[in-house]
């Protein structure tokens, strides 16, 4: 059987609402939520056959635990509506989560996870048609199971989704919830008078001021594709060592991002064209000074993100060392990893409301060879996502967000040995380039990388 050519049949469709009645309420978006365009994010978790539970029993456990988890994570059971100013807000109506129980005529080890656009998208990860969250649980021919979730990014970032998934797994095992979500928007109240550094004007732009894409980009047939790779811990350590010379120590994510930035530049022939690199920065730790109880921000449910970016020409990137590139990445991250940056960003959004804005790295111009964003998924709690039948054999985000800007998400391997799983959504020519220029680092994901020896 072709590992992408398999049939998924729906056994049952349900709507799962919170198990307790919830009073309908409106939950305003914070100023940081308002920076997100309508984007859906996918996550999927693959489990091998359980020796003590049938697939039907496992689906029943998941459904019951989801209804319990939605009591605390009630925005996921609601919908996003517009307020009178045309801005999105959360209507927490307990309208429920679309829950599909399906089966697929393929075994887990046969799934082509290297090509998720064809094996996962719309097959194992549902396309959300309403609400804030959709779930699909798919039985596999081998007795394995895939849990696929799709949620609206405007309501939650990866940190929030990780909290939800962990709570759902805990509820499945009748364990208390470790991290109850906080929805305290007061943490993100703008200052008076409003103030922000001019660097934010260089990072973010109003949608109304964006020009149509150049014709050469508009007619480009080189669409973005998704692929999943496996990177061994020793390769990550090597990149970090090469990026950390002369007394500096760069993080693994900074070293990896610099390496990918340089690798993509290797394919460009016009040395004057630029490559933009954005890095997602989580502001929770940076904004703790605004909140008396530090724990509340670690438990905060919503978006607390900024995406600073750096750029260099192909000629510059080809000639610079990995250490120099990593220093540029570090400077980019460092400038945004402060309380003042996030406070300024909150004020900047307030200044321009209700006009929607977007981060500039999403906007490609004619002088760009490429632009991509790296988001660290190192806190993806894949080893905690035991719903009662062992940890996953595999787990990954799936985020084919459209547009021309790429997206890269490195996550820890389920094996817990320092290896990475890397979801990449880039132009085909750049994916092919990565595989030829850095084949020793980026290994196409295959069944040998599945954690099929995990204990039940």
Short mmCIF file of C-alpha atoms in Angstrom, two decimals, residues 28-455:
data_model
loop_
_atom_site.label_atom_id
_atom_site.label_comp_id
_atom_site.label_asym_id
_atom_site.label_seq_id
_atom_site.Cartn_x
_atom_site.Cartn_y
_atom_site.Cartn_z
CA UNK A 28 -11.99 39.64 25.30
CA UNK A 29 -8.85 38.98 23.33
CA UNK A 30 -5.71 40.52 24.80
CA UNK A 31 -3.72 42.96 22.69
CA UNK A 32 -1.22 40.17 22.02
CA UNK A 33 -4.03 37.86 20.78
CA UNK A 34 -5.06 40.59 18.33
CA UNK A 35 -1.72 40.27 16.51
CA UNK A 36 -2.70 36.80 15.28
CA UNK A 37 -4.52 36.44 11.96
CA UNK A 38 -7.12 33.64 11.60
CA UNK A 39 -4.83 30.59 11.57
CA UNK A 40 -5.53 27.01 12.56
CA UNK A 41 -2.81 24.90 14.20
CA UNK A 42 -2.75 21.11 14.11
CA UNK A 43 -1.26 18.64 16.58
CA UNK A 44 -1.25 14.86 16.25
CA UNK A 45 -0.22 12.04 18.55
CA UNK A 46 0.31 8.43 17.43
CA UNK A 47 -0.11 5.53 19.84
CA UNK A 48 0.65 1.86 19.36
CA UNK A 49 -1.82 -0.91 20.15
CA UNK A 50 -2.83 -1.21 23.79
CA UNK A 51 -2.61 -4.65 25.37
CA UNK A 52 -5.38 -3.97 27.86
CA UNK A 53 -7.85 -1.63 26.10
CA UNK A 54 -9.75 -1.91 22.83
CA UNK A 55 -9.74 1.09 20.45
CA UNK A 56 -13.43 1.65 21.24
CA UNK A 57 -12.70 1.79 24.97
CA UNK A 58 -9.88 4.26 24.41
CA UNK A 59 -12.15 6.56 22.39
CA UNK A 60 -14.71 6.46 25.18
CA UNK A 61 -12.05 7.43 27.73
CA UNK A 62 -10.87 10.31 25.53
CA UNK A 63 -14.38 11.66 24.99
CA UNK A 64 -15.29 11.54 28.68
CA UNK A 65 -12.00 13.16 29.75
CA UNK A 66 -12.37 15.88 27.09
CA UNK A 67 -15.80 16.83 28.51
CA UNK A 68 -14.21 17.11 31.95
CA UNK A 69 -11.18 19.09 30.74
CA UNK A 70 -13.39 21.62 28.93
CA UNK A 71 -14.81 22.73 32.27
CA UNK A 72 -11.48 24.45 33.04
CA UNK A 73 -10.45 25.12 29.44
CA UNK A 74 -13.88 26.47 28.49
CA UNK A 75 -12.75 28.82 25.67
CA UNK A 76 -11.96 25.70 23.60
CA UNK A 77 -15.66 24.79 23.79
CA UNK A 78 -16.74 28.21 22.51
CA UNK A 79 -16.44 30.17 19.28
CA UNK A 80 -14.78 33.32 18.00
CA UNK A 81 -17.11 36.18 17.11
CA UNK A 82 -16.61 39.83 16.18
CA UNK A 83 -17.24 42.70 18.55
CA UNK A 84 -18.82 45.98 17.33
CA UNK A 85 -15.35 47.27 16.33
CA UNK A 86 -14.77 44.25 14.10
CA UNK A 87 -12.21 42.72 16.45
CA UNK A 88 -12.36 39.02 17.39
CA UNK A 89 -13.42 37.92 20.86
CA UNK A 90 -14.22 34.60 22.48
CA UNK A 91 -17.84 33.71 23.03
CA UNK A 92 -17.60 31.07 25.75
CA UNK A 93 -20.93 29.42 25.00
CA UNK A 94 -20.09 25.75 25.61
CA UNK A 95 -21.23 25.11 22.04
CA UNK A 96 -18.80 22.20 22.21
CA UNK A 97 -15.98 20.60 20.26
CA UNK A 98 -16.54 18.64 17.06
CA UNK A 99 -15.32 15.11 17.85
CA UNK A 100 -14.88 12.59 15.05
CA UNK A 101 -14.26 8.89 15.64
CA UNK A 102 -12.72 7.40 12.49
CA UNK A 103 -10.78 4.39 11.30
CA UNK A 104 -8.02 4.10 8.69
CA UNK A 105 -6.97 1.04 6.72
CA UNK A 106 -3.27 1.48 7.43
CA UNK A 107 -0.85 0.45 10.17
CA UNK A 108 1.13 2.94 12.24
CA UNK A 109 4.47 1.73 10.90
CA UNK A 110 3.20 2.25 7.32
CA UNK A 111 2.28 5.92 7.81
CA UNK A 112 4.42 8.28 5.73
CA UNK A 113 5.05 10.89 8.42
CA UNK A 114 7.80 12.41 6.28
CA UNK A 115 5.06 13.81 3.99
CA UNK A 116 2.36 15.02 6.44
CA UNK A 117 0.57 17.12 3.79
CA UNK A 118 -0.54 13.85 2.19
CA UNK A 119 -0.68 11.37 5.07
CA UNK A 120 -1.88 13.58 7.94
CA UNK A 121 -3.55 16.79 6.77
CA UNK A 122 -7.34 16.38 6.55
CA UNK A 123 -6.96 12.63 7.12
CA UNK A 124 -5.68 12.29 10.69
CA UNK A 125 -5.67 15.97 11.68
CA UNK A 126 -9.17 17.36 11.09
CA UNK A 127 -9.92 20.49 9.12
CA UNK A 128 -11.81 22.67 11.60
CA UNK A 129 -15.16 23.84 10.24
CA UNK A 130 -16.52 25.64 13.32
CA UNK A 131 -15.69 26.57 16.87
CA UNK A 132 -12.25 26.95 18.42
CA UNK A 133 -11.13 23.30 18.64
CA UNK A 134 -11.81 20.16 16.62
CA UNK A 135 -10.70 16.63 17.53
CA UNK A 136 -10.43 13.44 15.50
CA UNK A 137 -9.49 10.07 16.97
CA UNK A 138 -8.58 7.50 14.31
CA UNK A 139 -8.24 3.76 14.84
CA UNK A 140 -5.46 2.16 12.78
CA UNK A 141 -5.45 -1.32 11.26
CA UNK A 142 -2.76 -2.44 13.70
CA UNK A 143 -4.84 -1.48 16.72
CA UNK A 144 -2.96 1.78 17.12
CA UNK A 145 -4.61 5.15 17.52
CA UNK A 146 -4.01 8.72 16.28
CA UNK A 147 -5.35 11.72 18.17
CA UNK A 148 -5.52 14.77 15.90
CA UNK A 149 -6.47 18.26 17.13
CA UNK A 150 -6.93 21.54 15.29
CA UNK A 151 -7.33 24.81 17.19
CA UNK A 152 -7.66 28.48 16.33
CA UNK A 153 -4.32 30.19 17.00
CA UNK A 154 -6.09 33.44 17.92
CA UNK A 155 -7.36 31.74 21.09
CA UNK A 156 -4.20 29.95 22.18
CA UNK A 157 -0.48 29.62 21.55
CA UNK A 158 1.59 26.42 21.78
CA UNK A 159 2.19 26.90 25.51
CA UNK A 160 -1.59 27.05 26.07
CA UNK A 161 -2.24 24.03 23.84
CA UNK A 162 0.43 22.06 25.72
CA UNK A 163 -1.31 22.88 29.02
CA UNK A 164 -4.62 21.68 27.61
CA UNK A 165 -3.22 18.42 26.23
CA UNK A 166 -1.48 17.65 29.52
CA UNK A 167 -4.67 18.34 31.48
CA UNK A 168 -6.66 16.12 29.09
CA UNK A 169 -4.18 13.27 29.58
CA UNK A 170 -4.31 13.73 33.37
CA UNK A 171 -8.11 13.68 33.33
CA UNK A 172 -8.05 10.46 31.28
CA UNK A 173 -6.17 8.82 34.12
CA UNK A 174 -8.36 10.44 36.83
CA UNK A 175 -5.41 12.51 38.02
CA UNK A 176 -5.74 16.09 39.27
CA UNK A 177 -4.91 18.85 36.78
CA UNK A 178 -1.36 20.08 37.38
CA UNK A 179 -1.82 23.46 35.68
CA UNK A 180 -5.27 25.05 35.77
CA UNK A 181 -5.51 27.79 33.13
CA UNK A 182 -5.66 31.48 33.96
CA UNK A 183 -7.53 33.90 31.68
CA UNK A 184 -6.57 37.12 33.49
CA UNK A 185 -6.40 39.67 30.69
CA UNK A 186 -5.52 42.36 33.26
CA UNK A 187 -1.88 41.34 32.91
CA UNK A 188 -1.96 42.84 29.41
CA UNK A 189 -3.56 46.20 30.17
CA UNK A 190 -1.75 48.98 28.24
CA UNK A 191 0.18 51.65 30.09
CA UNK A 192 -0.84 55.29 30.23
CA UNK A 193 0.57 57.16 28.50
CA UNK A 194 1.18 54.60 25.74
CA UNK A 195 4.83 54.15 24.83
CA UNK A 196 6.83 51.86 22.61
CA UNK A 197 10.28 51.62 21.12
CA UNK A 198 10.62 52.39 17.40
CA UNK A 199 11.96 48.85 16.89
CA UNK A 200 8.35 47.60 17.12
CA UNK A 201 7.42 49.75 14.10
CA UNK A 202 10.07 47.78 12.20
CA UNK A 203 8.72 44.42 13.38
CA UNK A 204 4.96 44.89 12.96
CA UNK A 205 2.83 46.48 10.27
CA UNK A 206 -0.86 47.34 9.84
CA UNK A 207 -2.64 45.02 7.40
CA UNK A 208 -4.13 48.06 5.67
CA UNK A 209 -0.65 49.25 4.66
CA UNK A 210 0.51 45.99 3.07
CA UNK A 211 0.91 46.14 -0.70
CA UNK A 212 -0.17 43.20 -2.88
CA UNK A 213 2.63 40.64 -3.38
CA UNK A 214 4.91 41.18 -6.38
CA UNK A 215 3.72 39.41 -9.53
CA UNK A 216 6.71 37.07 -9.58
CA UNK A 217 5.72 35.84 -6.11
CA UNK A 218 2.00 35.77 -6.88
CA UNK A 219 2.46 33.47 -9.89
CA UNK A 220 5.13 31.31 -8.26
CA UNK A 221 4.36 27.63 -8.65
CA UNK A 222 6.77 26.73 -5.87
CA UNK A 223 4.23 26.33 -3.09
CA UNK A 224 5.17 25.61 0.49
CA UNK A 225 5.16 21.96 1.54
CA UNK A 226 5.43 20.24 4.91
CA UNK A 227 7.99 17.59 5.80
CA UNK A 228 9.08 16.04 9.07
CA UNK A 229 12.71 15.26 9.87
CA UNK A 230 14.64 13.52 12.61
CA UNK A 231 17.83 15.09 13.99
CA UNK A 232 20.13 13.17 16.28
CA UNK A 233 21.30 14.72 19.52
CA UNK A 234 24.97 14.55 18.50
CA UNK A 235 24.24 16.67 15.40
CA UNK A 236 22.46 19.30 17.51
CA UNK A 237 25.38 19.32 19.95
CA UNK A 238 27.81 19.71 17.04
CA UNK A 239 25.93 22.72 15.65
CA UNK A 240 25.85 24.28 19.11
CA UNK A 241 29.60 23.72 19.54
CA UNK A 242 30.38 25.31 16.16
CA UNK A 243 28.13 28.28 16.94
CA UNK A 244 29.56 28.85 20.43
CA UNK A 245 33.21 29.70 19.89
CA UNK A 246 35.28 32.51 21.44
CA UNK A 247 33.76 32.23 24.89
CA UNK A 248 30.10 32.57 23.88
CA UNK A 249 27.49 29.87 24.42
CA UNK A 250 24.58 29.90 22.06
CA UNK A 251 21.41 27.93 22.77
CA UNK A 252 20.56 24.86 20.72
CA UNK A 253 17.63 26.66 19.08
CA UNK A 254 19.80 29.70 18.19
CA UNK A 255 22.49 27.42 16.72
CA UNK A 256 19.96 25.36 14.77
CA UNK A 257 18.19 28.48 13.43
CA UNK A 258 21.49 30.01 12.30
CA UNK A 259 22.47 26.78 10.54
CA UNK A 260 19.13 26.57 8.70
CA UNK A 261 19.35 30.27 7.79
CA UNK A 262 22.76 29.76 6.21
CA UNK A 263 21.72 26.51 4.50
CA UNK A 264 18.72 28.10 2.76
CA UNK A 265 20.97 30.96 1.57
CA UNK A 266 23.26 28.43 -0.13
CA UNK A 267 20.63 27.86 -2.81
CA UNK A 268 20.41 31.49 -3.89
CA UNK A 269 22.24 32.77 -6.96
CA UNK A 270 21.43 36.48 -6.61
CA UNK A 271 23.79 37.50 -3.80
CA UNK A 272 21.87 40.73 -3.18
CA UNK A 273 18.58 39.01 -2.32
CA UNK A 274 17.73 38.66 1.34
CA UNK A 275 16.69 35.83 3.66
CA UNK A 276 14.53 36.78 6.64
CA UNK A 277 14.58 34.70 9.81
CA UNK A 278 11.96 35.18 12.53
CA UNK A 279 12.20 33.63 15.99
CA UNK A 280 9.14 33.13 18.19
CA UNK A 281 9.73 34.51 21.70
CA UNK A 282 7.40 33.58 24.59
CA UNK A 283 6.81 36.58 26.83
CA UNK A 284 5.50 34.76 29.91
CA UNK A 285 8.75 34.89 31.88
CA UNK A 286 9.43 38.42 30.64
CA UNK A 287 6.12 39.82 31.87
CA UNK A 288 6.15 38.31 35.33
CA UNK A 289 7.00 41.71 36.78
CA UNK A 290 3.46 42.80 35.85
CA UNK A 291 1.87 40.09 37.99
CA UNK A 292 2.19 39.47 41.74
CA UNK A 293 1.68 35.74 41.36
CA UNK A 294 4.36 34.49 38.98
CA UNK A 295 2.62 31.16 38.56
CA UNK A 296 -0.40 32.79 36.94
CA UNK A 297 1.56 33.71 33.82
CA UNK A 298 3.00 30.23 33.45
CA UNK A 299 -0.61 29.05 33.60
CA UNK A 300 -1.90 31.87 31.39
CA UNK A 301 -4.04 30.65 28.48
CA UNK A 302 -3.79 32.81 25.37
CA UNK A 303 -1.07 34.26 23.16
CA UNK A 304 2.02 35.75 24.77
CA UNK A 305 4.26 35.82 21.71
CA UNK A 306 6.43 38.18 19.73
CA UNK A 307 8.27 37.37 16.52
CA UNK A 308 11.40 39.51 16.11
CA UNK A 309 13.29 38.88 12.90
CA UNK A 310 16.68 39.44 11.41
CA UNK A 311 17.72 39.49 7.77
CA UNK A 312 20.86 39.28 5.72
CA UNK A 313 21.68 39.01 2.03
CA UNK A 314 22.54 35.69 0.43
CA UNK A 315 26.07 36.99 -0.16
CA UNK A 316 26.49 37.90 3.50
CA UNK A 317 25.11 34.58 4.74
CA UNK A 318 27.31 32.57 2.40
CA UNK A 319 30.44 34.32 3.60
CA UNK A 320 29.74 34.40 7.36
CA UNK A 321 30.63 31.65 9.81
CA UNK A 322 27.99 29.74 11.74
CA UNK A 323 29.22 31.54 14.86
CA UNK A 324 28.56 34.95 13.29
CA UNK A 325 25.10 33.89 12.10
CA UNK A 326 24.28 32.55 15.59
CA UNK A 327 25.41 35.86 17.12
CA UNK A 328 22.94 37.69 14.86
CA UNK A 329 20.16 35.30 15.87
CA UNK A 330 21.03 35.78 19.54
CA UNK A 331 20.93 39.58 19.21
CA UNK A 332 17.55 39.33 17.50
CA UNK A 333 16.08 37.21 20.30
CA UNK A 334 17.74 39.20 23.07
CA UNK A 335 16.17 42.47 21.89
CA UNK A 336 12.65 41.04 22.26
CA UNK A 337 13.14 38.90 25.36
CA UNK A 338 12.43 41.75 27.80
CA UNK A 339 9.49 43.05 29.79
CA UNK A 340 9.85 46.43 28.07
CA UNK A 341 9.53 44.89 24.61
CA UNK A 342 6.28 43.09 25.45
CA UNK A 343 4.89 46.08 27.34
CA UNK A 344 5.72 48.25 24.33
CA UNK A 345 4.07 45.75 22.00
CA UNK A 346 0.87 45.82 24.09
CA UNK A 347 0.91 49.63 23.92
CA UNK A 348 1.62 49.60 20.16
CA UNK A 349 -1.44 47.43 19.48
CA UNK A 350 -3.58 49.72 21.67
CA UNK A 351 -2.37 52.75 19.72
CA UNK A 352 -3.55 51.24 16.42
CA UNK A 353 -6.77 49.45 17.47
CA UNK A 354 -9.10 48.44 15.94
CA UNK A 355 -6.86 48.25 12.85
CA UNK A 356 -5.41 44.71 12.62
CA UNK A 357 -1.65 44.30 12.39
CA UNK A 358 0.75 41.51 11.53
CA UNK A 359 4.42 40.74 12.03
CA UNK A 360 6.50 41.95 9.08
CA UNK A 361 8.37 38.67 8.58
CA UNK A 362 5.09 37.32 7.14
CA UNK A 363 5.31 39.91 4.36
CA UNK A 364 7.51 38.82 1.46
CA UNK A 365 8.79 41.42 -0.99
CA UNK A 366 10.52 41.17 -4.36
CA UNK A 367 13.99 41.37 -2.78
CA UNK A 368 13.45 38.30 -0.59
CA UNK A 369 14.81 34.93 -1.58
CA UNK A 370 13.00 33.42 1.42
CA UNK A 371 11.49 34.15 4.80
CA UNK A 372 10.78 31.67 7.56
CA UNK A 373 9.96 31.57 11.25
CA UNK A 374 11.43 29.17 13.81
CA UNK A 375 9.29 28.36 16.84
CA UNK A 376 10.87 26.33 19.61
CA UNK A 377 8.69 23.37 20.46
CA UNK A 378 11.12 22.12 23.08
CA UNK A 379 8.39 22.29 25.73
CA UNK A 380 6.04 20.09 23.71
CA UNK A 381 5.07 17.66 26.54
CA UNK A 382 5.00 14.57 24.35
CA UNK A 383 6.28 12.25 27.12
CA UNK A 384 3.50 13.46 29.46
CA UNK A 385 0.68 12.68 27.02
CA UNK A 386 -0.22 9.30 28.44
CA UNK A 387 -3.99 8.91 28.33
CA UNK A 388 -3.85 5.56 30.11
CA UNK A 389 -2.16 3.39 27.49
CA UNK A 390 1.43 4.62 27.46
CA UNK A 391 3.22 7.59 25.95
CA UNK A 392 2.95 8.27 22.20
CA UNK A 393 5.08 6.49 19.66
CA UNK A 394 5.21 9.87 17.92
CA UNK A 395 3.88 13.39 18.26
CA UNK A 396 4.20 16.57 16.24
CA UNK A 397 2.65 19.91 15.42
CA UNK A 398 1.26 20.31 11.89
CA UNK A 399 1.01 23.92 10.76
CA UNK A 400 0.64 24.46 6.98
CA UNK A 401 -0.37 28.07 7.50
CA UNK A 402 -0.38 29.27 3.90
CA UNK A 403 1.30 32.36 2.48
CA UNK A 404 4.94 32.46 1.38
CA UNK A 405 6.67 32.58 4.77
CA UNK A 406 7.97 29.25 6.03
CA UNK A 407 7.47 27.76 9.48
CA UNK A 408 9.82 25.44 11.37
CA UNK A 409 9.10 23.74 14.71
CA UNK A 410 11.76 21.56 16.39
CA UNK A 411 10.34 19.32 19.15
CA UNK A 412 11.84 16.72 21.47
CA UNK A 413 11.74 13.12 20.31
CA UNK A 414 9.53 10.81 22.36
CA UNK A 415 12.66 8.80 23.11
CA UNK A 416 13.79 11.54 25.50
CA UNK A 417 17.43 11.13 24.48
CA UNK A 418 18.05 14.64 23.15
CA UNK A 419 17.05 13.80 19.56
CA UNK A 420 14.68 16.20 17.80
CA UNK A 421 11.65 15.83 15.55
CA UNK A 422 11.47 18.86 13.25
CA UNK A 423 8.31 19.91 11.41
CA UNK A 424 9.23 22.10 8.44
CA UNK A 425 6.88 24.03 6.15
CA UNK A 426 9.03 25.58 3.41
CA UNK A 427 9.19 25.97 -0.35
CA UNK A 428 9.99 22.65 -2.03
CA UNK A 429 13.25 24.01 -3.44
CA UNK A 430 14.40 24.91 0.08
CA UNK A 431 13.38 21.55 1.51
CA UNK A 432 15.26 19.81 -1.30
CA UNK A 433 18.25 22.07 -0.63
CA UNK A 434 18.25 21.18 3.06
CA UNK A 435 18.27 17.48 2.16
CA UNK A 436 21.19 17.79 -0.24
CA UNK A 437 23.29 20.37 1.64
CA UNK A 438 22.65 19.04 5.15
CA UNK A 439 21.63 15.41 4.67
CA UNK A 440 23.79 14.42 7.65
CA UNK A 441 21.63 16.64 9.93
CA UNK A 442 18.10 16.38 8.48
CA UNK A 443 17.05 12.74 8.18
CA UNK A 444 13.63 12.14 6.60
CA UNK A 445 11.36 10.73 9.27
CA UNK A 446 10.56 7.03 8.82
CA UNK A 447 9.13 4.19 10.89
CA UNK A 448 12.54 3.40 12.43
CA UNK A 449 12.24 6.68 14.35
CA UNK A 450 8.90 5.71 15.92
CA UNK A 451 9.02 4.84 19.60
CA UNK A 452 7.35 1.48 19.11
CA UNK A 453 9.22 -0.07 22.04
CA UNK A 454 7.53 2.25 24.55
CA UNK A 455 6.03 0.57 27.59
#
